[in-house]
């Protein structure tokens, strides 16, 4: 580390040896070819994906300096990224293909870009094994191919799970046509990181009218909904060992847990909602037993401590959401959280080691 970097880091009071490794678990990257394909799609007038245009149009086409920097950093899978990690006290990143990943593409393109991006990610992990690890991209557009790719990525490439960027062309993983993927993840004993993306057309309008369709609120609503759909569908009764990870403080679900449990039981009892079906456990039990949450974009001690108190300190993991929220100062704030040294090591290090089998 150069003198100025060392100074910058100490000005932020990020301790060099805090007594744990800081593992950031929702860190985004993008192959240049994929961003080029995004640009090509957006150049087509017939490409009718307003949510995607709102999101990726900003990062790839706006003159904003922040957008330009994010787009550039997404493509760094080398020393430049490691320098940012050093500056912010991050020892290791769990990398995932940025949203919406391959899920915006047609089936053939999605299958092919998932493979090539997993190969590139695995190459970076091989080069810097103590700094990078990663999750496999898969194409839900082709569930059997996605299951096979997950198997290849885990068994041959050493990746640690799958990332699925929420809906695929407006469809959700609770639909049993996607269950090849859930079955493969359970059999391989790897987690699925359910990450937000641009809203489907069916949800977009009321959010976009007030600029709420992005990470400010829309992402959380849609991804929380997706996770809850999976829970109430019974998918986790079918795949009881399957583990999901959701970011952003659990997309508000821990806060909702009491009400969801109450209302789900009431709905099943009263038969008022034909599609509310009985489950083996309460919805909140799946949240506590099948789901882990991360703190991407939610570096806020009260929310984190609340989640730890309802889910358990073993289920809440640190994430930064680099480069979208490259905020070195949050690391110092998280170091200073008023929780025990043991809980802090679990938060930054050992939960991630266990969940991702590092
Ligand atoms: C944003 C946020 C974009 C997250 C992301 O991927 C993303 C954003 C396109 O702020 O526009 O992953 N996020 O996870 O909060
Ligand atoms: Mn993210």
mmCIF file of C-alpha atoms and ligand atoms in Angstrom:
data_model
loop_
_atom_site.group_PDB
_atom_site.id
_atom_site.type_symbol
_atom_site.label_atom_id
_atom_site.label_comp_id
_atom_site.label_asym_id
_atom_site.label_seq_id
_atom_site.Cartn_x
_atom_site.Cartn_y
_atom_site.Cartn_z
ATOM 1 C CA UNK A 1 0.000 0.000 0.000
ATOM 2 C CA UNK A 2 1.318 3.467 -0.865
ATOM 3 C CA UNK A 3 1.614 6.219 1.744
ATOM 4 C CA UNK A 4 -1.419 8.165 0.467
ATOM 5 C CA UNK A 5 -3.601 5.071 0.440
ATOM 6 C CA UNK A 6 -2.463 4.193 3.927
ATOM 7 C CA UNK A 7 -3.337 7.739 5.001
ATOM 8 C CA UNK A 8 -6.728 7.676 3.364
ATOM 9 C CA UNK A 9 -7.537 4.424 5.081
ATOM 10 C CA UNK A 10 -6.423 5.634 8.478
ATOM 11 C CA UNK A 11 -8.337 8.899 8.005
ATOM 12 C CA UNK A 12 -11.438 6.718 7.712
ATOM 13 C CA UNK A 13 -10.281 4.848 10.839
ATOM 14 C CA UNK A 14 -10.500 1.463 9.181
ATOM 15 C CA UNK A 15 -8.464 -0.785 11.431
ATOM 16 C CA UNK A 16 -5.892 -2.917 9.704
ATOM 17 C CA UNK A 17 -6.054 -5.881 12.069
ATOM 18 C CA UNK A 18 -9.511 -5.921 13.618
ATOM 19 C CA UNK A 19 -9.287 -9.569 14.682
ATOM 20 C CA UNK A 20 -11.381 -10.906 11.809
ATOM 21 C CA UNK A 21 -11.220 -11.100 8.042
ATOM 22 C CA UNK A 22 -13.740 -8.826 6.397
ATOM 23 C CA UNK A 23 -15.579 -10.791 3.718
ATOM 24 C CA UNK A 24 -17.975 -8.770 1.564
ATOM 25 C CA UNK A 25 -20.644 -11.043 0.161
ATOM 26 C CA UNK A 26 -22.639 -9.187 -2.534
ATOM 27 C CA UNK A 27 -20.017 -7.676 -4.761
ATOM 28 C CA UNK A 28 -20.826 -7.080 -8.407
ATOM 29 C CA UNK A 29 -18.846 -7.501 -11.586
ATOM 30 C CA UNK A 30 -19.592 -7.539 -15.311
ATOM 31 C CA UNK A 31 -17.719 -8.855 -18.320
ATOM 32 C CA UNK A 32 -17.195 -6.172 -20.950
ATOM 33 C CA UNK A 33 -18.913 -8.345 -23.585
ATOM 34 C CA UNK A 34 -22.076 -8.473 -21.501
ATOM 35 C CA UNK A 35 -22.199 -4.693 -21.119
ATOM 36 C CA UNK A 36 -21.687 -4.405 -24.870
ATOM 37 C CA UNK A 37 -24.645 -6.715 -25.421
ATOM 38 C CA UNK A 38 -26.679 -4.521 -23.051
ATOM 39 C CA UNK A 39 -25.808 -1.493 -25.203
ATOM 40 C CA UNK A 40 -26.809 -3.359 -28.350
ATOM 41 C CA UNK A 41 -30.155 -4.317 -26.843
ATOM 42 C CA UNK A 42 -30.844 -0.734 -25.796
ATOM 43 C CA UNK A 43 -29.998 0.506 -29.277
ATOM 44 C CA UNK A 44 -32.903 -1.545 -30.674
ATOM 45 C CA UNK A 45 -36.103 0.472 -30.771
ATOM 46 C CA UNK A 46 -38.125 -2.720 -30.539
ATOM 47 C CA UNK A 47 -36.448 -3.630 -27.215
ATOM 48 C CA UNK A 48 -39.305 -2.995 -24.826
ATOM 49 C CA UNK A 49 -37.865 -3.271 -21.314
ATOM 50 C CA UNK A 50 -38.486 0.055 -19.578
ATOM 51 C CA UNK A 51 -37.141 -1.083 -16.189
ATOM 52 C CA UNK A 52 -33.902 -2.240 -17.743
ATOM 53 C CA UNK A 53 -33.550 0.996 -19.706
ATOM 54 C CA UNK A 54 -34.065 2.991 -16.525
ATOM 55 C CA UNK A 55 -31.338 1.007 -14.721
ATOM 56 C CA UNK A 56 -28.693 0.121 -17.284
ATOM 57 C CA UNK A 57 -29.399 3.170 -19.426
ATOM 58 C CA UNK A 58 -28.172 5.154 -16.437
ATOM 59 C CA UNK A 59 -25.012 3.169 -15.768
ATOM 60 C CA UNK A 60 -24.012 2.702 -19.401
ATOM 61 C CA UNK A 61 -25.251 5.811 -21.172
ATOM 62 C CA UNK A 62 -25.671 8.726 -18.809
ATOM 63 C CA UNK A 63 -22.986 11.426 -18.624
ATOM 64 C CA UNK A 64 -22.965 11.157 -14.819
ATOM 65 C CA UNK A 65 -19.451 10.712 -13.411
ATOM 66 C CA UNK A 66 -20.741 8.287 -10.791
ATOM 67 C CA UNK A 67 -22.366 6.127 -13.482
ATOM 68 C CA UNK A 68 -19.162 6.084 -15.503
ATOM 69 C CA UNK A 69 -17.107 5.061 -12.490
ATOM 70 C CA UNK A 70 -19.491 2.282 -11.516
ATOM 71 C CA UNK A 71 -19.545 0.909 -15.067
ATOM 72 C CA UNK A 72 -15.753 0.945 -15.175
ATOM 73 C CA UNK A 73 -15.276 -0.666 -11.768
ATOM 74 C CA UNK A 74 -17.780 -3.412 -12.624
ATOM 75 C CA UNK A 75 -15.316 -4.609 -15.250
ATOM 76 C CA UNK A 76 -12.282 -4.651 -12.945
ATOM 77 C CA UNK A 77 -11.407 -8.186 -11.961
ATOM 78 C CA UNK A 78 -7.770 -7.524 -11.164
ATOM 79 C CA UNK A 79 -5.351 -5.412 -9.078
ATOM 80 C CA UNK A 80 -7.508 -2.324 -9.526
ATOM 81 C CA UNK A 81 -10.360 -3.956 -7.648
ATOM 82 C CA UNK A 82 -7.959 -5.269 -5.035
ATOM 83 C CA UNK A 83 -6.656 -1.734 -4.511
ATOM 84 C CA UNK A 84 -10.216 -0.564 -3.768
ATOM 85 C CA UNK A 85 -10.592 -3.482 -1.374
ATOM 86 C CA UNK A 86 -7.344 -2.538 0.368
ATOM 87 C CA UNK A 87 -8.531 1.064 0.641
ATOM 88 C CA UNK A 88 -11.745 -0.038 2.324
ATOM 89 C CA UNK A 89 -10.377 -2.835 4.507
ATOM 90 C CA UNK A 90 -12.082 -5.650 2.589
ATOM 91 C CA UNK A 91 -10.088 -8.871 2.692
ATOM 92 C CA UNK A 92 -12.271 -10.883 0.350
ATOM 93 C CA UNK A 93 -15.125 -10.317 -2.081
ATOM 94 C CA UNK A 94 -17.780 -12.859 -2.965
ATOM 95 C CA UNK A 95 -18.346 -11.840 -6.582
ATOM 96 C CA UNK A 96 -21.565 -12.151 -8.530
ATOM 97 C CA UNK A 97 -22.521 -11.178 -12.054
ATOM 98 C CA UNK A 98 -24.265 -7.815 -11.830
ATOM 99 C CA UNK A 99 -28.032 -7.451 -12.205
ATOM 100 C CA UNK A 100 -29.907 -8.329 -14.326
ATOM 101 C CA UNK A 101 -27.057 -10.543 -15.473
ATOM 102 C CA UNK A 102 -28.055 -12.912 -18.244
ATOM 103 C CA UNK A 103 -31.739 -12.779 -17.343
ATOM 104 C CA UNK A 104 -32.512 -9.998 -19.811
ATOM 105 C CA UNK A 105 -31.355 -12.084 -22.790
ATOM 106 C CA UNK A 106 -32.984 -14.693 -24.990
ATOM 107 C CA UNK A 107 -32.387 -18.284 -23.959
ATOM 108 C CA UNK A 108 -29.376 -19.089 -26.148
ATOM 109 C CA UNK A 109 -27.524 -15.866 -25.353
ATOM 110 C CA UNK A 110 -28.235 -16.282 -21.652
ATOM 111 C CA UNK A 111 -26.882 -19.842 -21.570
ATOM 112 C CA UNK A 112 -23.756 -18.836 -23.447
ATOM 113 C CA UNK A 113 -22.965 -15.658 -21.454
ATOM 114 C CA UNK A 114 -23.535 -17.505 -18.158
ATOM 115 C CA UNK A 115 -20.869 -20.038 -19.146
ATOM 116 C CA UNK A 116 -18.322 -17.549 -20.404
ATOM 117 C CA UNK A 117 -18.744 -15.254 -17.424
ATOM 118 C CA UNK A 118 -18.332 -18.166 -15.005
ATOM 119 C CA UNK A 119 -15.115 -19.137 -16.776
ATOM 120 C CA UNK A 120 -13.793 -15.583 -16.452
ATOM 121 C CA UNK A 121 -14.779 -15.329 -12.815
ATOM 122 C CA UNK A 122 -13.163 -18.674 -12.003
ATOM 123 C CA UNK A 123 -9.971 -17.489 -13.677
ATOM 124 C CA UNK A 124 -9.847 -14.404 -11.432
ATOM 125 C CA UNK A 125 -10.506 -16.562 -8.367
ATOM 126 C CA UNK A 126 -7.663 -18.882 -9.367
ATOM 127 C CA UNK A 127 -5.349 -15.891 -9.723
ATOM 128 C CA UNK A 128 -6.267 -14.250 -6.392
ATOM 129 C CA UNK A 129 -7.677 -17.090 -4.291
ATOM 130 C CA UNK A 130 -7.269 -15.278 -0.992
ATOM 131 C CA UNK A 131 -9.043 -12.128 -2.239
ATOM 132 C CA UNK A 132 -11.790 -13.303 -4.596
ATOM 133 C CA UNK A 133 -14.386 -16.023 -4.535
ATOM 134 C CA UNK A 134 -17.611 -16.110 -6.490
ATOM 135 C CA UNK A 135 -21.066 -17.299 -7.384
ATOM 136 C CA UNK A 136 -22.112 -18.835 -10.672
ATOM 137 C CA UNK A 137 -24.403 -17.082 -13.114
ATOM 138 C CA UNK A 138 -27.094 -19.355 -14.501
ATOM 139 C CA UNK A 139 -29.790 -18.874 -17.142
ATOM 140 C CA UNK A 140 -33.250 -19.570 -15.678
ATOM 141 C CA UNK A 141 -34.551 -19.263 -19.262
ATOM 142 C CA UNK A 142 -33.299 -22.844 -19.666
ATOM 143 C CA UNK A 143 -33.672 -24.620 -16.316
ATOM 144 C CA UNK A 144 -31.974 -27.926 -17.235
ATOM 145 C CA UNK A 145 -29.023 -26.026 -18.737
ATOM 146 C CA UNK A 146 -28.909 -23.810 -15.652
ATOM 147 C CA UNK A 147 -28.783 -26.847 -13.373
ATOM 148 C CA UNK A 148 -25.966 -28.333 -15.439
ATOM 149 C CA UNK A 149 -24.054 -25.069 -15.482
ATOM 150 C CA UNK A 150 -24.370 -24.748 -11.717
ATOM 151 C CA UNK A 151 -22.971 -28.240 -11.345
ATOM 152 C CA UNK A 152 -20.050 -27.449 -13.655
ATOM 153 C CA UNK A 153 -19.383 -24.136 -11.931
ATOM 154 C CA UNK A 154 -19.340 -25.690 -8.469
ATOM 155 C CA UNK A 155 -17.620 -29.006 -9.169
ATOM 156 C CA UNK A 156 -15.214 -27.978 -11.938
ATOM 157 C CA UNK A 157 -14.689 -24.238 -11.430
ATOM 158 C CA UNK A 158 -14.877 -24.086 -7.639
ATOM 159 C CA UNK A 159 -17.586 -21.419 -7.480
ATOM 160 C CA UNK A 160 -19.599 -21.346 -4.277
ATOM 161 C CA UNK A 161 -23.259 -21.070 -5.229
ATOM 162 C CA UNK A 162 -25.546 -19.387 -7.738
ATOM 163 C CA UNK A 163 -26.686 -15.824 -8.166
ATOM 164 C CA UNK A 164 -30.163 -15.298 -9.574
ATOM 165 C CA UNK A 165 -31.114 -11.730 -10.262
ATOM 166 C CA UNK A 166 -34.755 -12.007 -9.230
ATOM 167 C CA UNK A 167 -37.435 -12.407 -11.903
ATOM 168 C CA UNK A 168 -36.752 -13.805 -15.362
ATOM 169 C CA UNK A 169 -38.925 -12.140 -17.983
ATOM 170 C CA UNK A 170 -41.488 -11.540 -15.241
ATOM 171 C CA UNK A 171 -41.461 -15.099 -13.906
ATOM 172 C CA UNK A 172 -40.496 -16.288 -10.436
ATOM 173 C CA UNK A 173 -38.600 -19.293 -9.123
ATOM 174 C CA UNK A 174 -41.610 -20.641 -7.215
ATOM 175 C CA UNK A 175 -42.930 -21.773 -10.610
ATOM 176 C CA UNK A 176 -42.036 -25.454 -10.703
ATOM 177 C CA UNK A 177 -40.703 -25.090 -14.228
ATOM 178 C CA UNK A 178 -37.596 -23.624 -12.531
ATOM 179 C CA UNK A 179 -37.227 -26.357 -9.944
ATOM 180 C CA UNK A 180 -34.382 -28.136 -11.745
ATOM 181 C CA UNK A 181 -32.280 -25.230 -10.515
ATOM 182 C CA UNK A 182 -33.487 -25.484 -6.920
ATOM 183 C CA UNK A 183 -32.955 -29.231 -6.983
ATOM 184 C CA UNK A 184 -29.393 -28.836 -8.264
ATOM 185 C CA UNK A 185 -28.497 -26.232 -5.642
ATOM 186 C CA UNK A 186 -29.844 -28.424 -2.867
ATOM 187 C CA UNK A 187 -28.060 -31.509 -4.179
ATOM 188 C CA UNK A 188 -24.763 -29.620 -4.508
ATOM 189 C CA UNK A 189 -25.326 -28.095 -1.067
ATOM 190 C CA UNK A 190 -24.697 -24.546 -2.315
ATOM 191 C CA UNK A 191 -26.779 -21.423 -1.652
ATOM 192 C CA UNK A 192 -28.712 -19.347 -4.177
ATOM 193 C CA UNK A 193 -28.195 -15.611 -3.775
ATOM 194 C CA UNK A 194 -31.486 -14.015 -4.789
ATOM 195 C CA UNK A 195 -30.409 -10.546 -5.874
ATOM 196 C CA UNK A 196 -32.581 -7.611 -7.060
ATOM 197 C CA UNK A 197 -32.891 -6.361 -10.611
ATOM 198 C CA UNK A 198 -34.986 -3.882 -12.579
ATOM 199 C CA UNK A 199 -38.704 -4.302 -11.987
ATOM 200 C CA UNK A 200 -40.878 -6.303 -14.335
ATOM 201 C CA UNK A 201 -43.280 -4.296 -16.479
ATOM 202 C CA UNK A 202 -46.193 -5.464 -14.332
ATOM 203 C CA UNK A 203 -44.771 -3.686 -11.262
ATOM 204 C CA UNK A 204 -42.922 -0.758 -12.760
ATOM 205 C CA UNK A 205 -45.453 2.029 -13.258
ATOM 206 C CA UNK A 206 -46.311 3.154 -9.711
ATOM 207 C CA UNK A 207 -42.628 3.052 -8.759
ATOM 208 C CA UNK A 208 -41.185 4.801 -11.786
ATOM 209 C CA UNK A 209 -43.694 7.654 -11.541
ATOM 210 C CA UNK A 210 -41.935 8.785 -8.386
ATOM 211 C CA UNK A 211 -38.412 7.637 -9.094
ATOM 212 C CA UNK A 212 -38.737 4.697 -6.713
ATOM 213 C CA UNK A 213 -38.063 1.838 -9.128
ATOM 214 C CA UNK A 214 -34.367 1.361 -8.315
ATOM 215 C CA UNK A 215 -32.355 0.433 -5.254
ATOM 216 C CA UNK A 216 -34.164 3.064 -3.198
ATOM 217 C CA UNK A 217 -37.277 0.879 -2.806
ATOM 218 C CA UNK A 218 -38.422 -0.990 -5.920
ATOM 219 C CA UNK A 219 -35.599 -3.524 -5.768
ATOM 220 C CA UNK A 220 -36.394 -4.415 -2.193
ATOM 221 C CA UNK A 221 -40.139 -4.747 -2.801
ATOM 222 C CA UNK A 222 -39.707 -7.008 -5.780
ATOM 223 C CA UNK A 223 -36.957 -9.213 -4.356
ATOM 224 C CA UNK A 224 -38.671 -9.491 -0.970
ATOM 225 C CA UNK A 225 -41.843 -10.475 -2.813
ATOM 226 C CA UNK A 226 -39.896 -13.066 -4.811
ATOM 227 C CA UNK A 227 -38.416 -14.627 -1.659
ATOM 228 C CA UNK A 228 -41.799 -14.650 0.040
ATOM 229 C CA UNK A 229 -43.420 -16.249 -3.014
ATOM 230 C CA UNK A 230 -40.845 -19.044 -2.838
ATOM 231 C CA UNK A 231 -41.554 -19.541 0.871
ATOM 232 C CA UNK A 232 -45.356 -19.660 0.641
ATOM 233 C CA UNK A 233 -45.304 -21.760 -2.526
ATOM 234 C CA UNK A 234 -44.058 -24.749 -0.531
ATOM 235 C CA UNK A 235 -40.829 -24.949 -2.553
ATOM 236 C CA UNK A 236 -38.858 -25.205 0.688
ATOM 237 C CA UNK A 237 -40.983 -28.141 1.831
ATOM 238 C CA UNK A 238 -40.008 -29.831 -1.424
ATOM 239 C CA UNK A 239 -36.315 -28.786 -1.011
ATOM 240 C CA UNK A 240 -35.904 -28.561 2.762
ATOM 241 C CA UNK A 241 -32.111 -28.306 2.737
ATOM 242 C CA UNK A 242 -32.022 -25.531 0.146
ATOM 243 C CA UNK A 243 -30.451 -22.270 1.308
ATOM 244 C CA UNK A 244 -31.179 -18.830 -0.079
ATOM 245 C CA UNK A 245 -29.350 -15.591 0.621
ATOM 246 C CA UNK A 246 -31.013 -12.214 0.280
ATOM 247 C CA UNK A 247 -29.313 -8.850 0.620
ATOM 248 C CA UNK A 248 -30.264 -5.368 1.776
ATOM 249 C CA UNK A 249 -31.056 -6.418 5.313
ATOM 250 C CA UNK A 250 -33.222 -9.284 4.083
ATOM 251 C CA UNK A 251 -35.285 -7.074 1.759
ATOM 252 C CA UNK A 252 -37.394 -6.037 4.774
ATOM 253 C CA UNK A 253 -38.682 -9.568 5.391
ATOM 254 C CA UNK A 254 -37.307 -9.897 8.945
ATOM 255 C CA UNK A 255 -39.314 -6.818 9.895
ATOM 256 C CA UNK A 256 -42.452 -8.275 8.293
ATOM 257 C CA UNK A 257 -42.039 -11.725 9.796
ATOM 258 C CA UNK A 258 -44.529 -11.443 12.652
ATOM 259 C CA UNK A 259 -47.312 -10.106 10.466
ATOM 260 C CA UNK A 260 -46.675 -12.553 7.648
ATOM 261 C CA UNK A 261 -46.842 -15.482 10.087
ATOM 262 C CA UNK A 262 -50.058 -14.214 11.622
ATOM 263 C CA UNK A 263 -51.769 -13.429 8.330
ATOM 264 C CA UNK A 264 -50.575 -16.583 6.594
ATOM 265 C CA UNK A 265 -52.045 -18.759 9.342
ATOM 266 C CA UNK A 266 -55.280 -16.749 9.213
ATOM 267 C CA UNK A 267 -55.482 -17.031 5.425
ATOM 268 C CA UNK A 268 -54.939 -20.783 5.459
ATOM 269 C CA UNK A 269 -57.490 -21.262 8.266
ATOM 270 C CA UNK A 270 -60.204 -19.146 6.701
ATOM 271 C CA UNK A 271 -59.661 -20.449 3.160
ATOM 272 C CA UNK A 272 -60.306 -16.886 2.087
ATOM 273 C CA UNK A 273 -57.452 -16.907 -0.428
ATOM 274 C CA UNK A 274 -57.669 -19.959 -2.651
ATOM 275 C CA UNK A 275 -53.943 -19.913 -3.306
ATOM 276 C CA UNK A 276 -52.834 -19.644 0.343
ATOM 277 C CA UNK A 277 -51.731 -23.166 1.040
ATOM 278 C CA UNK A 278 -50.732 -24.897 4.240
ATOM 279 C CA UNK A 279 -47.003 -25.300 4.809
ATOM 280 C CA UNK A 280 -45.063 -27.619 7.071
ATOM 281 C CA UNK A 281 -43.777 -24.644 9.050
ATOM 282 C CA UNK A 282 -44.617 -20.995 9.564
ATOM 283 C CA UNK A 283 -43.250 -18.656 6.855
ATOM 284 C CA UNK A 284 -40.944 -17.133 9.468
ATOM 285 C CA UNK A 285 -39.485 -20.553 10.257
ATOM 286 C CA UNK A 286 -38.219 -20.853 6.671
ATOM 287 C CA UNK A 287 -36.782 -17.373 7.023
ATOM 288 C CA UNK A 288 -34.897 -18.535 10.110
ATOM 289 C CA UNK A 289 -33.897 -21.957 8.829
ATOM 290 C CA UNK A 290 -33.394 -21.726 5.060
ATOM 291 C CA UNK A 291 -32.446 -18.108 4.537
ATOM 292 C CA UNK A 292 -29.414 -15.965 5.271
ATOM 293 C CA UNK A 293 -29.373 -12.216 4.903
ATOM 294 C CA UNK A 294 -26.644 -9.729 4.086
ATOM 295 C CA UNK A 295 -26.261 -6.057 4.847
ATOM 296 C CA UNK A 296 -25.565 -4.758 1.339
ATOM 297 C CA UNK A 297 -26.654 -1.133 1.180
ATOM 298 C CA UNK A 298 -27.942 -1.377 4.734
ATOM 299 C CA UNK A 299 -24.902 -0.619 6.890
ATOM 300 C CA UNK A 300 -27.111 0.450 9.730
ATOM 301 C CA UNK A 301 -26.565 -0.986 13.201
ATOM 302 C CA UNK A 302 -30.220 -0.824 14.432
ATOM 303 C CA UNK A 303 -31.488 -2.781 11.406
ATOM 304 C CA UNK A 304 -28.629 -5.258 11.593
ATOM 305 C CA UNK A 305 -29.056 -5.862 15.312
ATOM 306 C CA UNK A 306 -32.797 -6.283 14.885
ATOM 307 C CA UNK A 307 -32.213 -8.910 12.181
ATOM 308 C CA UNK A 308 -29.651 -10.666 14.371
ATOM 309 C CA UNK A 309 -32.150 -10.736 17.211
ATOM 310 C CA UNK A 310 -34.927 -12.353 15.167
ATOM 311 C CA UNK A 311 -32.918 -14.594 12.801
ATOM 312 C CA UNK A 312 -29.851 -15.291 14.930
ATOM 313 C CA UNK A 313 -26.305 -13.880 14.790
ATOM 314 C CA UNK A 314 -25.306 -16.841 12.665
ATOM 315 C CA UNK A 315 -27.550 -15.738 9.780
ATOM 316 C CA UNK A 316 -26.537 -12.135 9.121
ATOM 317 C CA UNK A 317 -23.532 -11.513 6.860
ATOM 318 C CA UNK A 318 -21.666 -8.384 5.858
ATOM 319 C CA UNK A 319 -21.871 -7.116 2.249
ATOM 320 C CA UNK A 320 -20.851 -3.798 0.700
ATOM 321 C CA UNK A 321 -22.449 -3.964 -2.773
ATOM 322 C CA UNK A 322 -19.287 -2.734 -4.488
ATOM 323 C CA UNK A 323 -19.140 -0.853 -6.822
ATOM 324 C CA UNK A 324 -22.719 0.421 -6.547
ATOM 325 C CA UNK A 325 -22.237 1.417 -2.955
ATOM 326 C CA UNK A 326 -18.481 1.709 -2.601
ATOM 327 C CA UNK A 327 -18.548 3.316 0.808
ATOM 328 C CA UNK A 328 -15.337 2.665 2.770
ATOM 329 C CA UNK A 329 -16.661 4.689 5.714
ATOM 330 C CA UNK A 330 -19.353 2.089 6.366
ATOM 331 C CA UNK A 331 -16.657 -0.462 7.217
ATOM 332 C CA UNK A 332 -15.503 1.649 10.164
ATOM 333 C CA UNK A 333 -19.127 2.060 11.248
ATOM 334 C CA UNK A 334 -19.685 -1.695 11.089
ATOM 335 C CA UNK A 335 -16.458 -2.320 13.043
ATOM 336 C CA UNK A 336 -17.880 -0.042 15.727
ATOM 337 C CA UNK A 337 -21.259 -1.776 16.049
ATOM 338 C CA UNK A 338 -22.148 -2.353 19.703
ATOM 339 C CA UNK A 339 -22.145 -6.148 19.497
ATOM 340 C CA UNK A 340 -19.762 -8.667 21.049
ATOM 341 C CA UNK A 341 -16.377 -9.457 19.498
ATOM 342 C CA UNK A 342 -17.643 -12.974 18.866
ATOM 343 C CA UNK A 343 -20.755 -11.723 17.036
ATOM 344 C CA UNK A 344 -18.654 -9.313 14.979
ATOM 345 C CA UNK A 345 -16.339 -12.043 13.780
ATOM 346 C CA UNK A 346 -19.366 -14.100 12.768
ATOM 347 C CA UNK A 347 -20.828 -11.098 10.946
ATOM 348 C CA UNK A 348 -17.701 -10.242 8.958
ATOM 349 C CA UNK A 349 -16.039 -13.619 8.562
ATOM 350 C CA UNK A 350 -17.205 -16.939 9.924
ATOM 351 C CA UNK A 351 -20.829 -16.857 8.745
ATOM 352 C CA UNK A 352 -19.600 -16.264 5.190
ATOM 353 C CA UNK A 353 -17.014 -19.030 5.522
ATOM 354 C CA UNK A 354 -19.717 -21.437 6.634
ATOM 355 C CA UNK A 355 -22.474 -20.398 4.207
ATOM 356 C CA UNK A 356 -20.208 -20.356 1.145
ATOM 357 C CA UNK A 357 -17.978 -23.209 2.315
ATOM 358 C CA UNK A 358 -14.816 -21.102 1.926
HETATM 359 C C1 LIG B 1 -27.916 -0.699 -7.795
HETATM 360 C C2 LIG B 1 -27.981 -1.315 -6.556
HETATM 361 C C3 LIG B 1 -27.622 -1.458 -8.922
HETATM 362 C C4 LIG B 1 -27.750 -2.668 -6.440
HETATM 363 C C5 LIG B 1 -27.366 -2.811 -8.790
HETATM 364 O O1 LIG B 1 -27.115 -3.612 -9.857
HETATM 365 C C6 LIG B 1 -27.356 -3.415 -7.537
HETATM 366 C C7 LIG B 1 -28.182 0.726 -7.913
HETATM 367 C C8 LIG B 1 -27.445 -3.151 -11.143
HETATM 368 O O2 LIG B 1 -27.997 1.443 -6.917
HETATM 369 O O3 LIG B 1 -28.540 1.159 -9.000
HETATM 370 O O4 LIG B 1 -26.928 -4.672 -7.415
HETATM 371 N N1 LIG B 1 -27.961 -3.257 -5.181
HETATM 372 O O5 LIG B 1 -27.777 -4.462 -4.981
HETATM 373 O O6 LIG B 1 -28.406 -2.539 -4.250
HETATM 374 MN MN1 LIG B 2 -26.177 -5.681 -5.327
#
